[in-house]
């Protein structure tokens, strides 16, 4: 409820209270006035009748005295008659009870008789200088008649006064009840007014507190966003700074492996390679997790042969199982020959799940099962992946947090290597692909991880013809001396990469930035261009855009980068034919070069 509405309620209640107080004052004064009217009316009526009776008694005494006494004083009798008649006129003309009394038939008859008798009496005594006994008797008789009518009026008036007093008391009780009701209403309104004021003050206090909390939350959000940006920037910088030396180390190790050396030196090279690969895996996991959390990582959907991929991933993971003397199985059911998905990310999902299973399994087996379920619309379905093991299992306390980053099983917090990123990356990649992941586990008996991701089936003719063309062309040109342009600002990395390219059988030219590369492209023909992204003078992104607008737009351009990012121009076109992330394995670079050069020569 808004403050404005509260203020309106308070103003409305105050108006009601003021109106009720005004009505209470009116009722109070009306009640007093009514009571005063009744008292005044009663006093006036009793005074009038008493005065009339007193004047009658005086007149009657005077008449009787005159009747006894022969010497009749007409003026004295006439004066008393005049006083008596004036009292009769005052009673008749009294307006206090005029409305009520005139409505009574007995009162009206009595008044009429008094008036007629008065007129008769007045006509009898008017102009007389002296009374005789017969005239006094007539006057006495008329006075007696008036007295009877006055007594009748007095009786009627008393009854009417009693009834009027009862009505007045009933009205007083009604007004008193109204006053009590209004008093109760005023008290209720005042109480509600107090409650509204208190609620308004509480609401204002709560609003201030909420505003303060929102401000704190907004500040915390800004701090979190700035921290997240700083973390992403830090990871991007560190990843580039770490991956470039790692690329040089792994490239040098790859060259040393092909060089004849003593067994002792060969073992040292093996240690260097193993340590470099572990460091590479750690850097890759950190960068992937950062990219997934910041929604910068995108899936690169492309068709690939499922069976070849399954066998390659199986062969890459089998040595890890054999090292712990575990049985390692891989089988598939109803999976199409080719599917459209991100090959590298699918390999990452399977590798992380299998390596996690191998890490926590000491005896028994690790099994990977693939299946496919067709869905509507056509050529779309779900690739189902199940990784089961006979390892230690997952406790209930760890089940909810198993897919959170930097989480390790409470049982093995100090005995197992790793930072707890593998399953978190798997869960984020599955969500990125709009898939699902679940786990069932029993402590001491093993775990089962189930993953489902939506995939597409490519057109059969294209899917089947592409590998044959690539194989034929790569065989036809493998012996030819094709020229590759390598662009990188790191001199050590440039030297190692050029040796690797030459070891593949290609001629290699090098450039330290995009501008030097453009000058070489204008002077020579190249089968492919391999370029870094972050370089001085002209970066790889600008170099790729300029190559696309040149006549040699069909030259394959391969990007080498340390951090996942989007490589799409303003028109939505992909600038690079392939993107490789540092550090790069020799066989991966060789595979990409062969496939892209084969397609280019086919065109």
mmCIF file with all atom_site columns, N, CA and C in Angstrom, residues 24 174-184:
data_model
loop_
_atom_site.group_PDB
_atom_site.id
_atom_site.type_symbol
_atom_site.label_atom_id
_atom_site.label_alt_id
_atom_site.label_comp_id
_atom_site.label_asym_id
_atom_site.label_entity_id
_atom_site.label_seq_id
_atom_site.pdbx_PDB_ins_code
_atom_site.Cartn_x
_atom_site.Cartn_y
_atom_site.Cartn_z
_atom_site.occupancy
_atom_site.B_iso_or_equiv
_atom_site.pdbx_formal_charge
_atom_site.auth_seq_id
_atom_site.auth_comp_id
_atom_site.auth_asym_id
_atom_site.auth_atom_id
_atom_site.pdbx_PDB_model_num
ATOM 1  N N  . UNK A 1 24  ? -22.471 15.438 17.166 1.00 0.00 ? 24  UNK A N  1
ATOM 2  C CA . UNK A 1 24  ? -22.652 15.237 18.603 1.00 0.00 ? 24  UNK A CA 1
ATOM 3  C C  . UNK A 1 24  ? -22.982 16.550 19.306 1.00 0.00 ? 24  UNK A C  1
ATOM 4  N N  . UNK A 1 174 ? -33.364 8.473  22.829 1.00 0.00 ? 174 UNK A N  1
ATOM 5  C CA . UNK A 1 174 ? -32.905 8.207  21.457 1.00 0.00 ? 174 UNK A CA 1
ATOM 6  C C  . UNK A 1 174 ? -31.661 9.037  21.121 1.00 0.00 ? 174 UNK A C  1
ATOM 7  N N  . UNK A 1 175 ? -31.715 10.343 21.513 1.00 0.00 ? 175 UNK A N  1
ATOM 8  C CA . UNK A 1 175 ? -30.569 11.203 21.245 1.00 0.00 ? 175 UNK A CA 1
ATOM 9  C C  . UNK A 1 175 ? -29.348 10.766 22.056 1.00 0.00 ? 175 UNK A C  1
ATOM 10 N N  . UNK A 1 176 ? -29.610 10.337 23.308 1.00 0.00 ? 176 UNK A N  1
ATOM 11 C CA . UNK A 1 176 ? -28.476 9.859  24.108 1.00 0.00 ? 176 UNK A CA 1
ATOM 12 C C  . UNK A 1 176 ? -27.850 8.618  23.480 1.00 0.00 ? 176 UNK A C  1
ATOM 13 N N  . UNK A 1 177 ? -28.711 7.713  22.955 1.00 0.00 ? 177 UNK A N  1
ATOM 14 C CA . UNK A 1 177 ? -28.168 6.528  22.263 1.00 0.00 ? 177 UNK A CA 1
ATOM 15 C C  . UNK A 1 177 ? -27.376 6.926  21.022 1.00 0.00 ? 177 UNK A C  1
ATOM 16 N N  . UNK A 1 178 ? -27.917 7.912  20.303 1.00 0.00 ? 178 UNK A N  1
ATOM 17 C CA . UNK A 1 178 ? -27.167 8.398  19.143 1.00 0.00 ? 178 UNK A CA 1
ATOM 18 C C  . UNK A 1 178 ? -25.822 8.985  19.558 1.00 0.00 ? 178 UNK A C  1
ATOM 19 N N  . UNK A 1 179 ? -25.859 9.740  20.661 1.00 0.00 ? 179 UNK A N  1
ATOM 20 C CA . UNK A 1 179 ? -24.606 10.311 21.150 1.00 0.00 ? 179 UNK A CA 1
ATOM 21 C C  . UNK A 1 179 ? -23.611 9.219  21.542 1.00 0.00 ? 179 UNK A C  1
ATOM 22 N N  . UNK A 1 180 ? -24.104 8.184  22.243 1.00 0.00 ? 180 UNK A N  1
ATOM 23 C CA . UNK A 1 180 ? -23.201 7.091  22.631 1.00 0.00 ? 180 UNK A CA 1
ATOM 24 C C  . UNK A 1 180 ? -22.645 6.378  21.398 1.00 0.00 ? 180 UNK A C  1
ATOM 25 N N  . UNK A 1 181 ? -23.544 6.159  20.395 1.00 0.00 ? 181 UNK A N  1
ATOM 26 C CA . UNK A 1 181 ? -23.071 5.513  19.163 1.00 0.00 ? 181 UNK A CA 1
ATOM 27 C C  . UNK A 1 181 ? -22.020 6.356  18.456 1.00 0.00 ? 181 UNK A C  1
ATOM 28 N N  . UNK A 1 182 ? -22.282 7.659  18.409 1.00 0.00 ? 182 UNK A N  1
ATOM 29 C CA . UNK A 1 182 ? -21.303 8.540  17.776 1.00 0.00 ? 182 UNK A CA 1
ATOM 30 C C  . UNK A 1 182 ? -20.006 8.591  18.572 1.00 0.00 ? 182 UNK A C  1
ATOM 31 N N  . UNK A 1 183 ? -20.131 8.588  19.904 1.00 0.00 ? 183 UNK A N  1
ATOM 32 C CA . UNK A 1 183 ? -18.924 8.555  20.719 1.00 0.00 ? 183 UNK A CA 1
ATOM 33 C C  . UNK A 1 183 ? -18.113 7.283  20.446 1.00 0.00 ? 183 UNK A C  1
ATOM 34 N N  . UNK A 1 184 ? -18.830 6.146  20.379 1.00 0.00 ? 184 UNK A N  1
ATOM 35 C CA . UNK A 1 184 ? -18.145 4.890  20.074 1.00 0.00 ? 184 UNK A CA 1
ATOM 36 C C  . UNK A 1 184 ? -17.511 4.930  18.681 1.00 0.00 ? 184 UNK A C  1
#
